[in-house]
mmCIF file of C-alpha atoms and ligand atoms in Angstrom:
data_model
loop_
_atom_site.group_PDB
_atom_site.id
_atom_site.type_symbol
_atom_site.label_atom_id
_atom_site.label_comp_id
_atom_site.label_asym_id
_atom_site.label_seq_id
_atom_site.Cartn_x
_atom_site.Cartn_y
_atom_site.Cartn_z
ATOM 1 C CA UNK F 1 13.900 27.810 3.710
ATOM 2 C CA UNK F 2 12.684 25.058 1.372
ATOM 3 C CA UNK F 3 11.413 22.073 3.389
ATOM 4 C CA UNK F 4 13.122 18.795 2.561
ATOM 5 C CA UNK F 5 11.443 15.415 2.038
ATOM 6 C CA UNK F 6 12.692 12.133 0.578
ATOM 7 C CA UNK F 7 11.873 8.528 -0.115
ATOM 8 C CA UNK F 8 14.339 5.966 1.246
ATOM 9 C CA UNK F 9 14.691 2.385 0.002
ATOM 10 C CA UNK F 10 17.193 -0.049 -1.504
ATOM 11 C CA UNK F 11 17.147 -0.354 -4.448
ATOM 12 C CA UNK F 12 15.496 2.989 -5.112
ATOM 13 C CA UNK F 13 16.118 3.613 -8.814
ATOM 14 C CA UNK F 14 12.596 2.479 -9.761
ATOM 15 C CA UNK F 15 10.780 4.903 -7.433
ATOM 16 C CA UNK F 16 8.003 7.150 -8.755
ATOM 17 C CA UNK F 17 7.717 9.074 -5.465
ATOM 18 C CA UNK F 18 9.850 12.138 -6.415
ATOM 19 C CA UNK F 19 7.754 12.579 -9.574
ATOM 20 C CA UNK F 20 4.461 12.177 -7.674
ATOM 21 C CA UNK F 21 5.382 14.533 -4.824
ATOM 22 C CA UNK F 22 6.936 17.012 -7.264
ATOM 23 C CA UNK F 23 3.606 17.178 -9.127
ATOM 24 C CA UNK F 24 1.688 17.507 -5.825
ATOM 25 C CA UNK F 25 3.997 20.347 -4.686
ATOM 26 C CA UNK F 26 3.562 22.168 -8.011
ATOM 27 C CA UNK F 27 -0.210 21.868 -7.880
ATOM 28 C CA UNK F 28 -0.539 22.979 -4.252
ATOM 29 C CA UNK F 29 2.298 25.586 -4.505
ATOM 30 C CA UNK F 30 4.338 24.162 -1.631
ATOM 31 C CA UNK F 31 7.950 25.276 -1.153
ATOM 32 C CA UNK F 32 9.543 21.857 -0.736
ATOM 33 C CA UNK F 33 12.075 19.516 -2.286
ATOM 34 C CA UNK F 34 11.678 15.736 -2.572
ATOM 35 C CA UNK F 35 14.561 13.425 -3.420
ATOM 36 C CA UNK F 36 15.314 9.675 -3.460
ATOM 37 C CA UNK F 37 17.868 8.219 -1.038
ATOM 38 C CA UNK F 38 19.400 4.763 -1.403
ATOM 39 C CA UNK F 39 19.519 3.607 2.218
ATOM 40 C CA UNK F 40 22.456 1.468 3.435
ATOM 41 C CA UNK F 41 21.724 -2.242 4.011
ATOM 42 C CA UNK F 42 24.769 -2.746 6.281
ATOM 43 C CA UNK F 43 25.683 -2.366 9.092
ATOM 44 C CA UNK F 44 22.461 -2.894 11.011
ATOM 45 C CA UNK F 45 22.228 0.640 12.476
ATOM 46 C CA UNK F 46 23.228 2.471 9.278
ATOM 47 C CA UNK F 47 19.597 2.995 8.212
ATOM 48 C CA UNK F 48 18.750 4.896 11.416
ATOM 49 C CA UNK F 49 21.948 6.951 11.088
ATOM 50 C CA UNK F 50 20.954 7.947 7.533
ATOM 51 C CA UNK F 51 17.504 9.059 8.698
ATOM 52 C CA UNK F 52 19.009 11.064 11.556
ATOM 53 C CA UNK F 53 21.484 12.743 9.199
ATOM 54 C CA UNK F 54 18.564 13.716 6.950
ATOM 55 C CA UNK F 55 16.725 15.212 9.943
ATOM 56 C CA UNK F 56 19.867 17.100 11.008
ATOM 57 C CA UNK F 57 20.084 18.559 7.472
ATOM 58 C CA UNK F 58 16.542 19.966 7.804
ATOM 59 C CA UNK F 59 14.456 16.971 6.671
ATOM 60 C CA UNK F 60 10.757 17.226 7.567
ATOM 61 C CA UNK F 61 9.511 13.821 6.439
ATOM 62 C CA UNK F 62 10.251 10.626 4.557
ATOM 63 C CA UNK F 63 8.481 7.911 2.650
ATOM 64 C CA UNK F 64 9.913 4.493 3.398
ATOM 65 C CA UNK F 65 9.957 1.571 1.021
ATOM 66 C CA UNK F 66 11.442 -1.942 0.940
ATOM 67 C CA UNK F 67 13.347 -3.187 2.829
ATOM 68 C CA UNK F 68 13.237 -0.486 5.525
ATOM 69 C CA UNK F 69 9.578 -0.299 6.630
ATOM 70 C CA UNK F 70 10.211 -2.339 9.798
ATOM 71 C CA UNK F 71 13.369 -0.439 10.736
ATOM 72 C CA UNK F 72 11.574 2.888 10.214
ATOM 73 C CA UNK F 73 8.774 1.706 12.495
ATOM 74 C CA UNK F 74 11.251 0.516 15.138
ATOM 75 C CA UNK F 75 13.123 3.838 15.353
ATOM 76 C CA UNK F 76 9.978 6.003 15.738
ATOM 77 C CA UNK F 77 9.066 7.824 18.974
ATOM 78 C CA UNK F 78 5.315 7.711 18.181
ATOM 79 C CA UNK F 79 3.269 5.317 16.014
ATOM 80 C CA UNK F 80 -0.241 5.456 14.599
ATOM 81 C CA UNK F 81 -2.612 2.549 15.317
ATOM 82 C CA UNK F 82 -2.457 1.259 11.733
ATOM 83 C CA UNK F 83 1.353 1.482 11.716
ATOM 84 C CA UNK F 84 1.346 -0.430 15.010
ATOM 85 C CA UNK F 85 -0.835 -3.223 13.574
ATOM 86 C CA UNK F 86 1.322 -3.389 10.460
ATOM 87 C CA UNK F 87 4.493 -3.289 12.577
ATOM 88 C CA UNK F 88 5.772 -1.203 9.685
ATOM 89 C CA UNK F 89 5.943 2.440 8.607
ATOM 90 C CA UNK F 90 5.710 3.749 5.059
ATOM 91 C CA UNK F 91 5.869 7.396 6.116
ATOM 92 C CA UNK F 92 7.744 9.343 8.805
ATOM 93 C CA UNK F 93 7.246 12.898 10.012
ATOM 94 C CA UNK F 94 9.916 14.812 11.904
ATOM 95 C CA UNK F 95 8.798 17.585 14.219
ATOM 96 C CA UNK F 96 9.932 18.972 17.589
ATOM 97 C CA UNK F 97 12.776 16.469 17.701
ATOM 98 C CA UNK F 98 10.408 13.508 17.458
ATOM 99 C CA UNK F 99 9.923 10.860 14.774
ATOM 100 C CA UNK F 100 6.300 9.905 14.095
ATOM 101 C CA UNK F 101 5.493 6.730 12.118
ATOM 102 C CA UNK F 102 2.464 6.225 9.880
ATOM 103 C CA UNK F 103 1.338 3.601 7.399
ATOM 104 C CA UNK F 104 -0.782 4.914 4.537
ATOM 105 C CA UNK F 105 -0.648 1.851 2.247
ATOM 106 C CA UNK F 106 -4.014 0.537 3.437
ATOM 107 C CA UNK F 107 -5.926 3.834 3.372
ATOM 108 C CA UNK F 108 -4.454 4.554 -0.068
ATOM 109 C CA UNK F 109 -5.647 1.173 -1.318
ATOM 110 C CA UNK F 110 -9.136 1.563 0.124
ATOM 111 C CA UNK F 111 -9.459 5.094 -1.253
ATOM 112 C CA UNK F 112 -8.434 3.929 -4.718
ATOM 113 C CA UNK F 113 -11.005 1.117 -4.629
ATOM 114 C CA UNK F 114 -13.888 3.072 -3.118
ATOM 115 C CA UNK F 115 -13.400 6.575 -4.547
ATOM 116 C CA UNK F 116 -11.423 6.277 -7.794
ATOM 117 C CA UNK F 117 -12.889 2.965 -8.938
ATOM 118 C CA UNK F 118 -16.259 3.675 -7.340
ATOM 119 C CA UNK F 119 -16.517 0.252 -5.674
ATOM 120 C CA UNK F 120 -17.941 0.770 -2.166
ATOM 121 C CA UNK F 121 -17.131 -2.239 0.023
ATOM 122 C CA UNK F 122 -19.960 -1.803 2.534
ATOM 123 C CA UNK F 123 -22.060 -4.963 2.666
ATOM 124 C CA UNK F 124 -19.846 -6.750 0.103
ATOM 125 C CA UNK F 125 -17.879 -10.008 0.307
ATOM 126 C CA UNK F 126 -14.191 -9.158 -0.010
ATOM 127 C CA UNK F 127 -11.264 -11.575 -0.421
ATOM 128 C CA UNK F 128 -7.628 -10.541 0.092
ATOM 129 C CA UNK F 129 -4.817 -12.833 -1.070
ATOM 130 C CA UNK F 130 -1.554 -12.614 0.907
ATOM 131 C CA UNK F 131 -0.500 -11.782 4.449
ATOM 132 C CA UNK F 132 2.638 -9.719 3.948
ATOM 133 C CA UNK F 133 3.425 -6.116 4.814
ATOM 134 C CA UNK F 134 0.839 -4.584 2.501
ATOM 135 C CA UNK F 135 -1.976 -6.679 4.009
ATOM 136 C CA UNK F 136 -0.903 -5.951 7.574
ATOM 137 C CA UNK F 137 -1.330 -2.243 6.861
ATOM 138 C CA UNK F 138 -4.608 -2.743 5.020
ATOM 139 C CA UNK F 139 -6.754 -4.747 7.456
ATOM 140 C CA UNK F 140 -7.985 -1.859 9.626
ATOM 141 C CA UNK F 141 -8.833 0.414 6.650
ATOM 142 C CA UNK F 142 -10.643 -2.498 4.946
ATOM 143 C CA UNK F 143 -12.689 -3.248 8.063
ATOM 144 C CA UNK F 144 -13.503 0.455 8.419
ATOM 145 C CA UNK F 145 -15.141 0.202 4.973
ATOM 146 C CA UNK F 146 -17.625 -2.267 6.576
ATOM 147 C CA UNK F 147 -17.609 -5.235 4.197
ATOM 148 C CA UNK F 148 -20.154 -7.982 4.974
ATOM 149 C CA UNK F 149 -17.215 -10.360 5.184
ATOM 150 C CA UNK F 150 -13.443 -9.987 4.834
ATOM 151 C CA UNK F 151 -11.570 -13.220 4.117
ATOM 152 C CA UNK F 152 -7.758 -13.259 4.004
ATOM 153 C CA UNK F 153 -6.092 -16.251 2.314
ATOM 154 C CA UNK F 154 -2.400 -17.068 2.427
ATOM 155 C CA UNK F 155 -0.027 -19.952 1.616
ATOM 156 C CA UNK F 156 1.410 -19.823 5.130
ATOM 157 C CA UNK F 157 -1.803 -20.400 7.100
ATOM 158 C CA UNK F 158 -0.239 -19.930 10.547
ATOM 159 C CA UNK F 159 0.939 -16.485 9.480
ATOM 160 C CA UNK F 160 -2.465 -15.311 8.248
ATOM 161 C CA UNK F 161 -4.208 -16.741 11.332
ATOM 162 C CA UNK F 162 -1.835 -14.892 13.645
ATOM 163 C CA UNK F 163 -2.426 -11.675 11.752
ATOM 164 C CA UNK F 164 -6.210 -11.976 11.837
ATOM 165 C CA UNK F 165 -6.189 -12.859 15.541
ATOM 166 C CA UNK F 166 -4.620 -9.484 16.275
ATOM 167 C CA UNK F 167 -7.696 -7.681 14.915
ATOM 168 C CA UNK F 168 -10.405 -10.297 15.408
ATOM 169 C CA UNK F 169 -12.522 -8.000 17.557
ATOM 170 C CA UNK F 170 -12.705 -5.306 14.876
ATOM 171 C CA UNK F 171 -15.100 -6.954 12.410
ATOM 172 C CA UNK F 172 -16.239 -9.924 10.273
ATOM 173 C CA UNK F 173 -12.742 -11.145 9.502
ATOM 174 C CA UNK F 174 -11.602 -14.709 8.713
ATOM 175 C CA UNK F 175 -8.295 -16.337 7.781
ATOM 176 C CA UNK F 176 -7.864 -19.383 5.553
ATOM 177 C CA UNK F 177 -5.608 -21.279 3.158
ATOM 178 C CA UNK F 178 -6.086 -21.396 -0.612
ATOM 179 C CA UNK F 179 -7.558 -24.918 -0.478
ATOM 180 C CA UNK F 180 -10.460 -23.586 1.638
ATOM 181 C CA UNK F 181 -11.509 -21.078 -1.031
ATOM 182 C CA UNK F 182 -13.230 -23.626 -3.309
ATOM 183 C CA UNK F 183 -16.028 -23.991 -0.771
ATOM 184 C CA UNK F 184 -16.510 -20.278 -0.127
ATOM 185 C CA UNK F 185 -18.375 -19.230 -3.263
ATOM 186 C CA UNK F 186 -17.989 -15.963 -5.136
ATOM 187 C CA UNK F 187 -16.636 -12.674 -3.788
ATOM 188 C CA UNK F 188 -17.635 -9.180 -4.921
ATOM 189 C CA UNK F 189 -14.023 -8.034 -4.781
ATOM 190 C CA UNK F 190 -10.813 -10.108 -4.939
ATOM 191 C CA UNK F 191 -7.574 -8.274 -4.094
ATOM 192 C CA UNK F 192 -4.203 -9.790 -4.978
ATOM 193 C CA UNK F 193 -1.865 -8.494 -2.278
ATOM 194 C CA UNK F 194 0.703 -11.271 -2.749
ATOM 195 C CA UNK F 195 4.030 -10.487 -4.374
ATOM 196 C CA UNK F 196 3.510 -13.339 -6.889
ATOM 197 C CA UNK F 197 2.998 -10.927 -9.803
ATOM 198 C CA UNK F 198 6.459 -9.434 -9.324
ATOM 199 C CA UNK F 199 7.897 -12.730 -10.605
ATOM 200 C CA UNK F 200 5.115 -13.411 -13.115
ATOM 201 C CA UNK F 201 3.540 -16.057 -10.855
ATOM 202 C CA UNK F 202 -0.053 -16.729 -9.909
ATOM 203 C CA UNK F 203 -1.214 -17.393 -6.336
ATOM 204 C CA UNK F 204 -3.098 -20.731 -6.236
ATOM 205 C CA UNK F 205 -6.520 -19.092 -6.179
ATOM 206 C CA UNK F 206 -9.444 -21.058 -7.683
ATOM 207 C CA UNK F 207 -11.393 -19.241 -10.463
ATOM 208 C CA UNK F 208 -14.598 -19.991 -8.514
ATOM 209 C CA UNK F 209 -13.938 -17.028 -6.179
ATOM 210 C CA UNK F 210 -14.561 -14.516 -8.987
ATOM 211 C CA UNK F 211 -17.980 -13.103 -9.728
ATOM 212 C CA UNK F 212 -18.542 -11.755 -13.272
ATOM 213 C CA UNK F 213 -20.440 -8.861 -11.687
ATOM 214 C CA UNK F 214 -17.584 -8.250 -9.245
ATOM 215 C CA UNK F 215 -14.078 -6.799 -9.460
ATOM 216 C CA UNK F 216 -10.440 -7.838 -9.187
ATOM 217 C CA UNK F 217 -7.613 -5.599 -7.930
ATOM 218 C CA UNK F 218 -3.894 -6.241 -8.294
ATOM 219 C CA UNK F 219 -1.560 -4.354 -5.926
ATOM 220 C CA UNK F 220 1.430 -4.584 -8.259
ATOM 221 C CA UNK F 221 1.424 -1.865 -10.921
ATOM 222 C CA UNK F 222 2.901 -1.157 -14.324
ATOM 223 C CA UNK F 223 2.971 -4.864 -15.172
ATOM 224 C CA UNK F 224 -0.017 -4.838 -17.537
ATOM 225 C CA UNK F 225 -2.221 -7.957 -17.407
ATOM 226 C CA UNK F 226 -0.653 -10.060 -14.632
ATOM 227 C CA UNK F 227 -1.489 -13.795 -14.372
ATOM 228 C CA UNK F 228 -3.947 -12.870 -11.579
ATOM 229 C CA UNK F 229 -5.752 -10.230 -13.645
ATOM 230 C CA UNK F 230 -5.790 -12.598 -16.634
ATOM 231 C CA UNK F 231 -7.378 -15.326 -14.486
ATOM 232 C CA UNK F 232 -10.026 -12.859 -13.310
ATOM 233 C CA UNK F 233 -10.758 -11.710 -16.824
ATOM 234 C CA UNK F 234 -11.011 -15.309 -18.065
ATOM 235 C CA UNK F 235 -13.520 -15.918 -15.251
ATOM 236 C CA UNK F 236 -15.660 -13.152 -16.771
ATOM 237 C CA UNK F 237 -14.718 -10.262 -14.443
ATOM 238 C CA UNK F 238 -14.969 -6.951 -16.310
ATOM 239 C CA UNK F 239 -13.823 -4.639 -13.497
ATOM 240 C CA UNK F 240 -10.069 -5.144 -13.189
ATOM 241 C CA UNK F 241 -7.436 -2.662 -11.988
ATOM 242 C CA UNK F 242 -3.810 -2.534 -10.889
ATOM 243 C CA UNK F 243 -2.190 -0.703 -7.960
ATOM 244 C CA UNK F 244 -1.104 2.549 -9.594
ATOM 245 C CA UNK F 245 -3.992 4.390 -7.935
ATOM 246 C CA UNK F 246 -3.000 2.959 -4.547
ATOM 247 C CA UNK F 247 0.545 4.233 -5.073
ATOM 248 C CA UNK F 248 -0.648 7.762 -5.795
ATOM 249 C CA UNK F 249 -3.314 7.779 -3.049
ATOM 250 C CA UNK F 250 -0.920 6.676 -0.290
ATOM 251 C CA UNK F 251 1.421 9.446 -1.473
ATOM 252 C CA UNK F 252 -1.432 11.976 -1.271
ATOM 253 C CA UNK F 253 -2.203 10.863 2.309
ATOM 254 C CA UNK F 254 1.437 11.404 3.318
ATOM 255 C CA UNK F 255 1.548 14.767 1.544
ATOM 256 C CA UNK F 256 -1.566 15.935 3.391
ATOM 257 C CA UNK F 257 -0.123 14.676 6.710
ATOM 258 C CA UNK F 258 3.111 16.595 6.151
ATOM 259 C CA UNK F 259 1.822 19.784 4.515
ATOM 260 C CA UNK F 260 -1.799 20.093 5.701
ATOM 261 C CA UNK F 261 -3.101 20.334 2.133
ATOM 262 C CA UNK F 262 -4.612 17.552 0.061
ATOM 263 C CA UNK F 263 -3.402 17.330 -3.537
ATOM 264 C CA UNK F 264 -5.538 16.220 -6.491
ATOM 265 C CA UNK F 265 -4.682 12.690 -7.589
ATOM 266 C CA UNK F 266 -6.576 12.014 -10.840
ATOM 267 C CA UNK F 267 -4.139 13.670 -13.262
ATOM 268 C CA UNK F 268 -1.146 12.070 -11.522
ATOM 269 C CA UNK F 269 -2.725 8.600 -11.683
ATOM 270 C CA UNK F 270 -3.489 9.105 -15.385
ATOM 271 C CA UNK F 271 0.088 10.191 -16.019
ATOM 272 C CA UNK F 272 1.551 7.080 -14.339
ATOM 273 C CA UNK F 273 -0.944 4.537 -15.637
ATOM 274 C CA UNK F 274 0.406 1.799 -17.907
ATOM 275 C CA UNK F 275 -2.606 0.397 -19.826
ATOM 276 C CA UNK F 276 -3.415 -3.195 -18.834
ATOM 277 C CA UNK F 277 -3.725 -4.361 -22.447
HETATM 278 P P1 NDP W 323 5.614 -9.192 1.329
HETATM 279 O O1 NDP W 323 6.910 -9.742 0.834
HETATM 280 O O2 NDP W 323 5.561 -8.585 2.663
HETATM 281 O O3 NDP W 323 4.513 -10.390 1.326
HETATM 282 C C1 NDP W 323 4.425 -11.237 0.224
HETATM 283 C C2 NDP W 323 3.145 -12.065 0.307
HETATM 284 O O4 NDP W 323 2.957 -12.694 -0.954
HETATM 285 C C3 NDP W 323 3.165 -13.165 1.353
HETATM 286 O O5 NDP W 323 1.879 -13.273 1.922
HETATM 287 C C4 NDP W 323 3.493 -14.411 0.538
HETATM 288 O O6 NDP W 323 2.916 -15.585 1.045
HETATM 289 C C5 NDP W 323 2.793 -14.093 -0.753
HETATM 290 N N1 NDP W 323 3.330 -14.767 -1.937
HETATM 291 C C6 NDP W 323 4.512 -14.529 -2.556
HETATM 292 N N2 NDP W 323 4.627 -15.310 -3.644
HETATM 293 C C7 NDP W 323 3.490 -16.051 -3.725
HETATM 294 C C8 NDP W 323 3.016 -17.038 -4.626
HETATM 295 N N3 NDP W 323 3.731 -17.418 -5.704
HETATM 296 N N4 NDP W 323 1.802 -17.579 -4.388
HETATM 297 C C9 NDP W 323 1.057 -17.203 -3.316
HETATM 298 N N5 NDP W 323 1.462 -16.264 -2.419
HETATM 299 C C10 NDP W 323 2.671 -15.703 -2.639
HETATM 300 O O7 NDP W 323 5.107 -8.195 0.187
HETATM 301 P P2 NDP W 323 4.234 -6.861 0.381
HETATM 302 O O8 NDP W 323 3.056 -7.171 1.208
HETATM 303 O O9 NDP W 323 5.112 -5.735 0.773
HETATM 304 O O10 NDP W 323 3.789 -6.564 -1.143
HETATM 305 C C11 NDP W 323 2.809 -7.365 -1.771
HETATM 306 C C12 NDP W 323 2.506 -6.798 -3.146
HETATM 307 O O11 NDP W 323 1.929 -5.495 -3.024
HETATM 308 C C13 NDP W 323 3.719 -6.635 -4.075
HETATM 309 O O12 NDP W 323 3.331 -6.959 -5.394
HETATM 310 C C14 NDP W 323 4.018 -5.149 -3.973
HETATM 311 O O13 NDP W 323 4.675 -4.654 -5.146
HETATM 312 C C15 NDP W 323 2.611 -4.589 -3.868
HETATM 313 N N6 NDP W 323 2.542 -3.264 -3.235
HETATM 314 C C16 NDP W 323 1.958 -2.254 -3.949
HETATM 315 C C17 NDP W 323 1.849 -0.993 -3.398
HETATM 316 C C18 NDP W 323 1.213 0.094 -4.197
HETATM 317 O O14 NDP W 323 1.315 1.258 -3.783
HETATM 318 N N7 NDP W 323 0.527 -0.220 -5.285
HETATM 319 C C19 NDP W 323 2.345 -0.696 -2.039
HETATM 320 C C20 NDP W 323 2.886 -1.843 -1.343
HETATM 321 C C21 NDP W 323 2.988 -3.071 -1.938
HETATM 322 P P3 NDP W 323 3.593 -16.428 2.267
HETATM 323 O O15 NDP W 323 3.380 -15.607 3.506
HETATM 324 O O16 NDP W 323 2.824 -17.695 2.294
HETATM 325 O O17 NDP W 323 5.034 -16.578 1.907
#
């Protein structure tokens, strides 16, 4: 019988996941289907009921997107360490009557930066902007890449401090506000993990953090030159990229986790890429 997978979110019309996983399945010759499900926002327990109905109908796994990542995490029977730190799941696997939660956003991001863009972080100064769900899932994978220093800046300083305190023992990690960045010099890599670009806004980051020899990465994708990427380019940064590679890499991680076979990502990234200019 064809194994069933799906992505669940609300809204879900924009999702690229069925296309990505369809291409992965074709390439690796997996007998599986992958659909998009618009999850119910109300009542409170309707999300879990939808997931359970999918499992009862033979579902083997799900990707989870906004606004359900916390609910997916909460209903799991088992959770990976990175999902536990994030307090959020972006992938679920259903086997032997159990729900297992994972979070591949961070590993997908790090793989895109280090492998696809060929920017090893070991020994480098790295700055992340934002302290939302994407950053929560990314801290452990970033620290595993062994940067010389990992600074996380956020508007809400109490929030970023609390987040960093949870992992303080794992590496050279510091939290700060945007006003502190002026005094911190240049970073080899600046990652915009705020949601500012979704509304065409710019986080209040000073241009002094950019190094012309360094790189800038925007998690949002398909939005061409965002205000953040424009600021980086105006500061002389040549290496700029958006998050389309992260999207495809986190999907590849989930696919491998579910099917035990790792798909190729390059052609899929190329197919989904919207040129920055
Ligand atoms: P959250 O809503 O969880 O967090 C939003 C963060 O952005 C908060 O830290 C918030 O700061 C900050 N923020 C929002 N607006 C501004 C602003 N104008 N100036 C400064 N900071 C701002 O979002 P996520 O973490 O889920 O997503 C973040 C981004 O990553 C989005 O653009 C999303 O599309 C993208 N993303 C991309 C993925 C991919 O595969 N490429 C996967 C997942 C996410 P504060 O706490 O102070 O309010």
